[in-house]
Amino acid sequence: MAEQTESESRKLLGRLRDTLAEDTAGQARLDRIVELISSSMRTEVCSIYLFRDAETLELCATEGLNQEAVHQTRMKLGEGLVGRAARDGQVVNEADAPSARGFRYMPETGEEVFSSFCGVPINRLGDKLGVLVVQSREARAFSDDEVYALEVVAMVLAEMTELGAFVGEGEALRARHTNPMLFRGVAGQEGVAEGNVWLHEPRVVVTNPVADDPEAETKRLNDAVGQLRVSVDDMLKSVSNDPVDKDQRDVLEAFRMFANSRSWMRRMEEDIAAGLSAEAAVEKEQSMARTRLGKAPDPYLRERLQDLDDLSNRLLRILTGQGSETGADIPENPILVARTIGPAELLDFERGSLKGIVLEQGSVGSHAAIVARAWAIPLIVNAGDQITSEALNGDHIMVDGDQGIAHLRPDETVVGAFRDKIAMQAKAQERYAGLIELPAVTQDGTKIDLFMNAGLIAELPSLKNSGAEGVGLFRTELQFLARNTVPKRSELAAIYSRVLDAADGKRVVFRTLDIGSDKVLPYMKREDEPNPALGWRAIRVGLDKVGVMRMQLQALIRAANGRALTVMFPFVAQFDEFRAARQHLLDEIERERRLGHTLPEKVEIGTMLETPSIAFAPRQFFEMADFISIGGNDLKQFFFAADRENERVRRRYDTLNVSYLTFIEQIANRCAETGTPVSFCGEDAGRPIEAMCFAAMGLRSFSMRPASVGPVKHLLRRIDLAEVRAVIDRARESGVQSVRGDVMDWMRTQSS
Ligand code: PEP
Ligand code: MG
């Protein structure tokens, strides 16, 4: 950029900054700004359009167009040249605007006399805020230097908008981060919660986008980049050459490439020369990259732009000294809002300290989801890529985990409706609380055993207040997932022992490590498998790598320390797998005996039934198993060949589908033949109607989320199993695909 333009640009930015210091209201400040820009850029017109809502731009200030048009002229995103610049996030530079593609004439503005048009989007880190426009009579295209100067100005305007510099009377000048917003994602864990936003990584606030001393700013930038390079190199050193770490190394290599990129540095130095502060320069380049990110069709390119984005965040944190630890106090009733979060970071929060979680990414089967489920707090995943930039720490937020919806800064009507829903749920909980001490006995006198699922020690207190008779499924993988290295035997033994202490004599079924598929241990070699859910997981890993399984079995025996021990193996697909796994446990008991350690007073060895194949195993399998637990989450996905993680197909097949219910009935019958106790521990056990139908098919034991015990018990105590069975049988004979409709019709006759 020419010397002359550079200092002009700096002068203009200095003046813009001065308007921030002046004691003027939003509109007056905007008016002053358009005047400054048009005189500095020597254009007859300068206008600022800001978003009134996500789809509508409004002319908020102008120098050169009719003043009456201010706050009157509006256009939709994509409409006219202004709308096009905003939609595409790209500069529109036309010498002869009226004949340009998409031009739309706005008669109230009096713009017909101006030929040339240059519209520059005002964006901040991917957020579309508005458009800065200059126009002149003379039909000429604006030069690259001029466009660049406008981009720098637009960057400063974006920062000013973010700081609330244009807030004043009038809807369009409302402060950013004040509008109510709704985010629609995927329900990861049911429940509703009201609270305040707690950002996992709060946004960096740039308080002064303009700087007077480019040399000092360039030095600050260089120092910060130097620091960044050292930290990236350190991170790279800490990652081994093991193929396990390949993904992490790839990302860090990309970081290093960007951190050493000359063109990235050069662009930021140019921005500083034009008058921006070092952090504003970083943000400007980051914003540009985000715009490209949104458009990149190639997944590889998108990933690399994402890396650049992460790196820019690190650089901003170094420059501003604002880290995740911003010193802000965690608000009351915090709802965690994050792009994504790992289980270890999540477990840093105490159980009960978070009221809900909203993630921009993530999936229903992610580790975060497992923890949220364990904590029984509402979770929304896949909430889109805006919430972390829209939400501010402390913002009021309502999370509806049933619908997968988050209301950020909700207005009064939403608050009212939402609180009604919370109150209704609380009332229902009260009703269930009255059932805690009562057994789940149906009207015809059949006793059903209700257990709870758990995975963390912190969940054990639910044993008392849910009314569960014990833990029907203790998922042991959480202790493995939350660490960076394999936990030691002594650590595991201590954890399991505390679980048994907390259960206070009630039955706890420990399921051995179920990893693979979506549950990937950070320290285990990650196999690239075409279908991980059908791949090397659970017992398959356990039997191939017996070291870890034996260590876990030893830990369990030692934790029992004379108490009863109940163990089951996950994902058994054929008899031999169960036989082999069971033998390992028997061998370990024998080994402990030889070592003179105290042995469990009683050992029960069971298995999960999660693959259709094992339902058809030889009779001897059923005789050998001390008990069987149907893992409906996996069983259903394999029965219907529909991935439980895939939103497209996950809900396609109804649990009350006749084929599936008949299959459950067959399993119950086979277990009855050999007298093998059978239970159901998949998510469906916690759904009252589903549990009722399974009970009608012959199951007498269920294990579910603690919060479901009350609702399931409530329903079971009201119904007669023989009647339900008759409804199901009639429906089955009628040829329907799912018995749900008939069952629901019958239910309605019951409640009236
Ligand atoms: C199941 O598959 O139903 C089950 C309980 O195991 P998980 O959900 O841990 O795979
Ligand atoms: Mg399973």
GROMACS .gro file of C-alpha atoms and ligand atoms in nm, residues 473 475 477 511 514 519 537-538 570-571 608 610 631-635 637-638 644 681, ligand 2:
model
   22
  473LEU     CA    1  -2.518  -5.153   3.472
  475ARG     CA    2  -2.026  -4.863   3.272
  477GLU     CA    3  -1.530  -4.699   3.059
  511ARG     CA    4  -1.955  -5.421   3.308
  514ASP     CA    5  -1.657  -5.135   2.661
  519LYS     CA    6  -1.565  -4.458   2.277
  537ARG     CA    7  -1.461  -5.314   2.030
  538ALA     CA    8  -1.555  -5.419   2.382
  570PRO     CA    9  -2.003  -5.642   2.687
  571PHE     CA   10  -2.077  -5.718   2.325
  608MET     CA   11  -2.467  -5.844   2.782
  610GLU     CA   12  -2.623  -5.685   2.229
  631GLY     CA   13  -2.821  -5.395   2.576
  632GLY     CA   14  -3.102  -5.260   2.365
  633ASN     CA   15  -2.902  -4.964   2.233
  634ASP     CA   16  -2.670  -5.190   2.041
  635LEU     CA   17  -2.914  -5.475   1.993
  637GLN     CA   18  -2.907  -5.093   1.591
  638PHE     CA   19  -2.796  -5.437   1.474
  644ARG     CA   20  -2.764  -4.549   1.674
  681CYS     CA   21  -3.040  -5.208   3.038
  754MG      MG   22  -2.380  -5.146   2.411
   0.00000   0.00000   0.00000
